[in-house]
Short mmCIF file of C-alpha atoms and ligand atoms in Angstrom, two decimals:
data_model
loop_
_atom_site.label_atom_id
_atom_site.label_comp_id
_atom_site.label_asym_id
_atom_site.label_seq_id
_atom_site.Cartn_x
_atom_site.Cartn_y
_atom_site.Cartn_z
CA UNK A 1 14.21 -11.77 -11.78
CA UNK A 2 14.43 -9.86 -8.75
CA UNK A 3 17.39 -10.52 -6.24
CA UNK A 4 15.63 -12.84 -3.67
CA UNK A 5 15.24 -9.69 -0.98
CA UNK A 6 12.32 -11.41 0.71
CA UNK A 7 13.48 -14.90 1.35
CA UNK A 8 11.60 -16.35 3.66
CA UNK A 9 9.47 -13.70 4.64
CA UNK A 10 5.73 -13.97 4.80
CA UNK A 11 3.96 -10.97 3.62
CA UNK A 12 0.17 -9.55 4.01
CA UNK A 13 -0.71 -7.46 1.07
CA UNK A 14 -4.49 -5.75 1.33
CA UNK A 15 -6.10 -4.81 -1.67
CA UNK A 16 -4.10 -7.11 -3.72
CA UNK A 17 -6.48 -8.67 -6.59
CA UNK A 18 -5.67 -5.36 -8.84
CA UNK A 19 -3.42 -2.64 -9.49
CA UNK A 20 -0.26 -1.79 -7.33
CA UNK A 21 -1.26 -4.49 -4.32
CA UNK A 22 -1.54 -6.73 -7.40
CA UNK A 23 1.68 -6.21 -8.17
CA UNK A 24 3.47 -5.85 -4.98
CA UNK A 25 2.27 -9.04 -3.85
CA UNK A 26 3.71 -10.41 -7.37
CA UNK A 27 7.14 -8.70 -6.84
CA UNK A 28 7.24 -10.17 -3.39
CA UNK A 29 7.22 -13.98 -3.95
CA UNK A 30 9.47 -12.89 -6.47
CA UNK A 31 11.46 -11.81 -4.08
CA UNK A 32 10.88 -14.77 -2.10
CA UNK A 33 7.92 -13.90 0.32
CA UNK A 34 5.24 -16.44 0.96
CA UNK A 35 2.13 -13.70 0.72
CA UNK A 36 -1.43 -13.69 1.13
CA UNK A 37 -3.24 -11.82 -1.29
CA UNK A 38 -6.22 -10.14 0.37
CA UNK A 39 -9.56 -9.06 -1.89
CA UNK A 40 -12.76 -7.82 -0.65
CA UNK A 41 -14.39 -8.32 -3.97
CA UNK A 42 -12.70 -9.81 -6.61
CA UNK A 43 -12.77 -13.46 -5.59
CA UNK A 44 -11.49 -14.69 -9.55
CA UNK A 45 -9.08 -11.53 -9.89
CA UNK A 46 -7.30 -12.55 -5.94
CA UNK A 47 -7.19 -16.30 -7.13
CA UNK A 48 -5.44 -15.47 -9.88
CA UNK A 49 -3.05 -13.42 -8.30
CA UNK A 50 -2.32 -16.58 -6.40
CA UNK A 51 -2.25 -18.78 -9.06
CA UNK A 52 0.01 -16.86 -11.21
CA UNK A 53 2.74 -16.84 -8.36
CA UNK A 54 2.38 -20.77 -7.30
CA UNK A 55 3.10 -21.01 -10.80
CA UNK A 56 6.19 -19.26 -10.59
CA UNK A 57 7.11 -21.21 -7.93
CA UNK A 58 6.10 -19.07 -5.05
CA UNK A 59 3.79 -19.32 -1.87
CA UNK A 60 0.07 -17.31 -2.16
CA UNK A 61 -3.02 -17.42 -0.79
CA UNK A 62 -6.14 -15.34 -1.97
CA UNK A 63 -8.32 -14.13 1.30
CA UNK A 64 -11.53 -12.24 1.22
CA UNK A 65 -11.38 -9.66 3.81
CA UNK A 66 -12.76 -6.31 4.51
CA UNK A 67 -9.91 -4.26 6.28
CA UNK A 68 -11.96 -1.41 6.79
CA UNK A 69 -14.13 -3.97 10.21
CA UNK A 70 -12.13 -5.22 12.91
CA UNK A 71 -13.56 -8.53 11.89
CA UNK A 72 -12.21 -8.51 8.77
CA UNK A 73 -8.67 -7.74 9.91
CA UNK A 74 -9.19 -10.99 12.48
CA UNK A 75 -9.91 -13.07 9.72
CA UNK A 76 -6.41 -11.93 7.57
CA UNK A 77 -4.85 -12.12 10.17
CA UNK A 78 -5.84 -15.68 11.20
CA UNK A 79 -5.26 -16.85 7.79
CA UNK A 80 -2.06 -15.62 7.47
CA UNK A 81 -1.10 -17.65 11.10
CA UNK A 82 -2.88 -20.69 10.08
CA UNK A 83 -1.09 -20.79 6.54
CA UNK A 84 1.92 -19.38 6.51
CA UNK A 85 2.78 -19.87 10.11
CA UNK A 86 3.39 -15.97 10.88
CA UNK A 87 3.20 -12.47 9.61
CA UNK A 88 6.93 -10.71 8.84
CA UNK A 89 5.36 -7.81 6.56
CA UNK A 90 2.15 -6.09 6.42
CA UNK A 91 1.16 -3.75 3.50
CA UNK A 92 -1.51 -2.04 3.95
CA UNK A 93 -2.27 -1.12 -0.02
CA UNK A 94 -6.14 -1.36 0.13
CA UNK A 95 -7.95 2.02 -0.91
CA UNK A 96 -10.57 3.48 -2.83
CA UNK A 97 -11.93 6.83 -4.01
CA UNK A 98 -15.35 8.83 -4.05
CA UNK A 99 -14.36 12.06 -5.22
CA UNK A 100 -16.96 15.09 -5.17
CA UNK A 101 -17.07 18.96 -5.08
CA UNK A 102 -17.17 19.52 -1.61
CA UNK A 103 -20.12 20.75 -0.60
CA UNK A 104 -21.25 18.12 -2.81
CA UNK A 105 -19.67 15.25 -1.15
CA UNK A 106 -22.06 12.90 0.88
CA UNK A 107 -21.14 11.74 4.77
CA UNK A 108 -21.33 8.44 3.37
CA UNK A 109 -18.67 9.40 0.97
CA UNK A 110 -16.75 10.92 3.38
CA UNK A 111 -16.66 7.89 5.80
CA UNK A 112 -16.09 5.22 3.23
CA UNK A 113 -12.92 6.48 2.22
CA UNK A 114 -11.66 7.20 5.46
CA UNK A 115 -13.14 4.00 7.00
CA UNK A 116 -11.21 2.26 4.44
CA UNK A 117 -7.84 4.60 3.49
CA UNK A 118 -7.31 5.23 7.08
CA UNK A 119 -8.90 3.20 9.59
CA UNK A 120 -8.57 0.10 7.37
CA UNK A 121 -4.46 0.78 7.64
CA UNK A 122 -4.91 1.68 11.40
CA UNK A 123 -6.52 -1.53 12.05
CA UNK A 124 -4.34 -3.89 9.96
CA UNK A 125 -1.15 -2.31 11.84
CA UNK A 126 -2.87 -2.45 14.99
CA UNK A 127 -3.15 -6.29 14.93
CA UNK A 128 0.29 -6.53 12.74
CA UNK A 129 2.22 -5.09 15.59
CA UNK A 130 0.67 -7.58 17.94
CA UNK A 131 1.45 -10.10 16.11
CA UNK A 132 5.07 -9.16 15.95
CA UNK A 133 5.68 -8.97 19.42
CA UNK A 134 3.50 -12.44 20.33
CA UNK A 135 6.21 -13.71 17.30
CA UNK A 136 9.15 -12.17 19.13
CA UNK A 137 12.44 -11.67 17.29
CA UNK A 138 14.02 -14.14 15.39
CA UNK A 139 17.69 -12.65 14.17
CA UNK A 140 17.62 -15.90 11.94
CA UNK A 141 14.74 -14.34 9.81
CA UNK A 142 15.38 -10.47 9.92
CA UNK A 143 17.06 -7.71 12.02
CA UNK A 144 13.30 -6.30 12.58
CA UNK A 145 10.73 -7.94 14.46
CA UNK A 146 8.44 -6.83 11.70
CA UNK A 147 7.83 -4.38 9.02
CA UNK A 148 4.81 -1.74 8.35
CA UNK A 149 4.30 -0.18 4.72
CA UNK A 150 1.47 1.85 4.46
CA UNK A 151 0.38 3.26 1.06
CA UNK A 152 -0.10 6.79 1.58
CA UNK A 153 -0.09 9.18 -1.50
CA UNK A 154 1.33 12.56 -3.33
CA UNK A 155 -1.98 13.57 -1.53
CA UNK A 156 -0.57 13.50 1.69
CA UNK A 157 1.29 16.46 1.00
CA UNK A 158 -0.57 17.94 -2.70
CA UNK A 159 -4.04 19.76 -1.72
CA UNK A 160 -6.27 17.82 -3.90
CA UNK A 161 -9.71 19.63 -4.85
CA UNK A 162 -12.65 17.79 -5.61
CA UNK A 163 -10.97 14.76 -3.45
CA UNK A 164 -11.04 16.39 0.10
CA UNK A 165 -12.24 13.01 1.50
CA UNK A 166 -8.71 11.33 0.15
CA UNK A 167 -6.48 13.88 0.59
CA UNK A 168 -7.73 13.69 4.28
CA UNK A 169 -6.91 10.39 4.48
CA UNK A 170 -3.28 10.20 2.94
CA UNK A 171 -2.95 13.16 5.22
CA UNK A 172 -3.79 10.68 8.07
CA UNK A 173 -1.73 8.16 6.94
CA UNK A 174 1.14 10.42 7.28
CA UNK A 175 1.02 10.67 10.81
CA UNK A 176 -0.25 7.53 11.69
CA UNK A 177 2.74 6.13 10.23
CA UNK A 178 5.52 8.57 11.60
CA UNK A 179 3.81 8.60 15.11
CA UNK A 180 3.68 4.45 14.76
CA UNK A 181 7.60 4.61 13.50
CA UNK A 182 8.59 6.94 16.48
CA UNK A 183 6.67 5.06 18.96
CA UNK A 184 8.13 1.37 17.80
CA UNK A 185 11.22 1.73 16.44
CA UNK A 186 12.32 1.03 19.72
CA UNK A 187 11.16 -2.79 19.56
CA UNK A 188 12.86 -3.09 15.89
CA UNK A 189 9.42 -2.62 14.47
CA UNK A 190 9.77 -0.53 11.25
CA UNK A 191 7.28 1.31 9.93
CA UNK A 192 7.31 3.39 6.29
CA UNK A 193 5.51 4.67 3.97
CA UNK A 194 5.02 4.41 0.20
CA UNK A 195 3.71 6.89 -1.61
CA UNK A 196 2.99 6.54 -5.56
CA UNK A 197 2.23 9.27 -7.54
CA UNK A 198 -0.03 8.83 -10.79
CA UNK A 199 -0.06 4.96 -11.41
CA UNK A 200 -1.72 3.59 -14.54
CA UNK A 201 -4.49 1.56 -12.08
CA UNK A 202 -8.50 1.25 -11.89
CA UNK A 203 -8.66 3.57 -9.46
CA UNK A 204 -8.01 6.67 -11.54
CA UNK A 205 -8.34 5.78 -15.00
CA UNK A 206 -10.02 8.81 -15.69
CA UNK A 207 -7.27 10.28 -15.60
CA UNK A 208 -4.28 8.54 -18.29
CA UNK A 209 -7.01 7.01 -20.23
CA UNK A 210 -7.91 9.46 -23.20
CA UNK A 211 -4.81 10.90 -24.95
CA UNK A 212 -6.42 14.67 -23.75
CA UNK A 213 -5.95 13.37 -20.35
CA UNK A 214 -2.82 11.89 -20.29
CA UNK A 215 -1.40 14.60 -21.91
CA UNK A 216 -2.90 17.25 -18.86
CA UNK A 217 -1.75 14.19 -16.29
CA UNK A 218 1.89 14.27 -18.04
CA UNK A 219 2.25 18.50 -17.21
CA UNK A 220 2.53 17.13 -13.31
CA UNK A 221 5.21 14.21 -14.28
CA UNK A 222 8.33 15.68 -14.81
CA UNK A 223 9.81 12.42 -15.19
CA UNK A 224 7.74 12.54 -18.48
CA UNK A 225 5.78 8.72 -17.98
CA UNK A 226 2.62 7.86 -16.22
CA UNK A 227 3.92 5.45 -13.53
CA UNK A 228 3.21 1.78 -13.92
CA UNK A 229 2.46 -1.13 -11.23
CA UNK A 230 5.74 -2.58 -10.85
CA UNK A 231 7.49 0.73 -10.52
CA UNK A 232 5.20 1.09 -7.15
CA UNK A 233 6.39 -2.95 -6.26
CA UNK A 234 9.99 -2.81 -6.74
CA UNK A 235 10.85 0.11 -4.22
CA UNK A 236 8.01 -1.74 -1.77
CA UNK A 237 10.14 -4.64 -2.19
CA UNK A 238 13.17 -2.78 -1.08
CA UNK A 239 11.39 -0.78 1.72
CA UNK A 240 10.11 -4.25 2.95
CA UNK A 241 13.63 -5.86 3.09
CA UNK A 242 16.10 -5.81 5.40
CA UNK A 243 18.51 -4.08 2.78
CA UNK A 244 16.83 -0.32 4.11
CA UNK A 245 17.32 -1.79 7.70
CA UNK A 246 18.18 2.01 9.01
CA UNK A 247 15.01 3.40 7.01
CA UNK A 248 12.79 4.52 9.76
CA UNK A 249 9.51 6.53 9.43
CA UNK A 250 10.07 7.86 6.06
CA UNK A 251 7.84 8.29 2.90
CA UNK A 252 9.39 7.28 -0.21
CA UNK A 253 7.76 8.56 -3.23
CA UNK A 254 7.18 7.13 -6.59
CA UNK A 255 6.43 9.73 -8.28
CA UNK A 256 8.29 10.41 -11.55
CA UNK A 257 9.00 14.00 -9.79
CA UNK A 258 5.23 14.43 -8.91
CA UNK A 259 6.10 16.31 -5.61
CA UNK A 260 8.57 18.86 -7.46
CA UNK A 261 6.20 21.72 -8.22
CA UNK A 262 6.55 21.02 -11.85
CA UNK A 263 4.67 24.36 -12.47
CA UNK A 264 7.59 25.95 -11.63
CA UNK A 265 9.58 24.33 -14.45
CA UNK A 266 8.56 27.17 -16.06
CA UNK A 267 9.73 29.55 -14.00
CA UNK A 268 7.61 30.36 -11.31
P1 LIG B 301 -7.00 -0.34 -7.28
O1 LIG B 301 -8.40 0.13 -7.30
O2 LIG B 301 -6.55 -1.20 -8.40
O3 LIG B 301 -6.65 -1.10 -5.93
C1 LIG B 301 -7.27 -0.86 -4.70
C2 LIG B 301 -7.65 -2.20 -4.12
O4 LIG B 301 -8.15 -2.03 -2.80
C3 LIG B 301 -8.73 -2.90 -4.96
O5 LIG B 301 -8.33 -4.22 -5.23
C4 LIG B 301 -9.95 -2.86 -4.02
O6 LIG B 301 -10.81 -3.95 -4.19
C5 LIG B 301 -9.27 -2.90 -2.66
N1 LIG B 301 -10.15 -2.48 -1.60
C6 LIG B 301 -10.96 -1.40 -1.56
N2 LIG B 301 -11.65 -1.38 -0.42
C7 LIG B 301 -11.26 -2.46 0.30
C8 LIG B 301 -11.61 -2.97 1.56
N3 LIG B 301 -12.52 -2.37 2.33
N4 LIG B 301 -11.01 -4.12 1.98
C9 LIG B 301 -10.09 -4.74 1.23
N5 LIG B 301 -9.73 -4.30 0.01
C10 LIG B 301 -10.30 -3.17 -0.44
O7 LIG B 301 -6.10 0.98 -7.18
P2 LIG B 301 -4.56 1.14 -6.85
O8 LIG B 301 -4.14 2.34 -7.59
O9 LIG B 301 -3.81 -0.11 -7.05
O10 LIG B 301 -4.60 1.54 -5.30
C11 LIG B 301 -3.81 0.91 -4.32
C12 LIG B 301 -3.38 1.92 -3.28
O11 LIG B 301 -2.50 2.88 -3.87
C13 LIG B 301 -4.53 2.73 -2.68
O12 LIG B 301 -4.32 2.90 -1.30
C14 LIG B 301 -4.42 4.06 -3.40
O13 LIG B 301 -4.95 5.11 -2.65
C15 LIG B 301 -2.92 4.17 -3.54
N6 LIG B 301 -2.48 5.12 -4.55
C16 LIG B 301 -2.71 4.90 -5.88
C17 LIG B 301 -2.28 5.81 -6.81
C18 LIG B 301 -2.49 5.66 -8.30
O14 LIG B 301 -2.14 6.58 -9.06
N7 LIG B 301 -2.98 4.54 -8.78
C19 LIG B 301 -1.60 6.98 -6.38
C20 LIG B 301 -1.39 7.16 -5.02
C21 LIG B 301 -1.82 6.22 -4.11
#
């Protein structure tokens, strides 16, 4: 079991019925976190979620939200007050892809995944950090007043053809969150990054599920494994507790060496 890093806490984890919000928002009530488990769709997949960890022991709540409208946000947000009294960590983890050549790629492709990889985390942080300082500080819970992860990508630094619409967001998210972290670090409000490489998820199964294609996806890895899940929850767990207090405005990537230029293994 996890060391109880998140005792107490109460956690908001978008995009949590599947993949790595699925199991973040597992590894956090493991760690002790009461957590609401957001879904836009997958009413049965987000009530299991929740299930699974009140049978653990743990605190959970499945919410249907869409993070990518304002009023979708309101409604997590309210939840999360009316439930679990307060909001001590936000992940925003919800995302989606609708990859296309790029002069193929549709406006309505374009927006969705921006609308929801960017503006969705824009608007969930917008309302997290108000939340934080209506809250105030309370030293008796944690040295922050509250804590931002964003899930960004490799793609916010890795040029990613046929995806221009995702890189662009990832890109986005990199800013957003260092030009969040340098504007409110100052109130103890600590905002981060993660940033997973290739994770065995829906989201890209295209890519690790024939043996031809894991075998291309494994070149890029020099760590030699396609990521799983709960590699992507344990360092959220740690970037979400108070034990990387001093961690300000950084991307931590779980990548299995991803960003390395494994090309170059070969020499260059
Ligand atoms: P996933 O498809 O299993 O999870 C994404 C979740 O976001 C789904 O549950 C989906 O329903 C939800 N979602 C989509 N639109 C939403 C909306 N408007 N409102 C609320 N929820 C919404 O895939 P995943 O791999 O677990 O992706 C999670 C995050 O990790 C994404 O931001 C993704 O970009 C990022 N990521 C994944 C990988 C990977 O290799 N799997 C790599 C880098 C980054």
């Amino acid at each position: 079991m996890t060391k109880q890093l998140l005792a107490g806490q109460r956690a908001l984890v978008t995009g949590a019925s599947s993949g790595i919000g699925r199991a973040i928002a597992c590894a956090f009530a493991e760690a002790g976190a009461s957590v609401v488990v957001n879904y836009r769709s997958s009413r049965e997949e987000a009530e299991q979620v929740a299930c699974d960890i009140q049978q653990r022991g743990g605190k959970a709540i499945a919410v249907q939200a869409d993070v990518s409208e304002p009023e979708g946000c309101d409604t997590l947000f309210g939840a999360i007050e009316r439930e679990l009294g307060g909001i001590d960590v936000l992940v925003a983890n919800a995302g989606l892809q609708r990859d296309a050549a790029f002069t193929e790629m549709s406006l309505g492709d374009w927006r969705k995944v921006i609308d929801v990889n960017l503006t969705g985390q824009f608007l969930c942080a917008q309302e997290a950090v108000r939340r934080f300082r209506q809250q105030g500080l309370d030293s008796q819970r944690s040295p922050a007043l509250g804590k931002i992860l964003f899930t960004s990508s490799v793609h916010q630094a890795i040029p990613w053809a046929g995806h221009v619409n995702y890189a662009a967001a990832k890109g986005g998210v990199k800013l957003l969150m260092e030009s969040m972290a340098q504007e409110l670090a100052e109130e103890k409000i600590r905002v981060n990054a993660i940033a997973p490489g290739a994770i065995k998820t829906a989201i890209n199964t295209d890519a690790w599920e024939s043996e031809e294609a894991q075998e291309k996806l494994l070149k890029l890895i020099p760590y030699g494994r396609i990521g799983e899940p709960e590699d992507v929850a344990k360092a959220a767990v740690w970037l979400a507790s108070d034990e990387s207090d001093y961690v300000v405005g950084t991307t931590l990537f779980i990548d299995g060496g991803m960003m390395l230029y494994p090309a170059f293994r070969e020499g260059g």
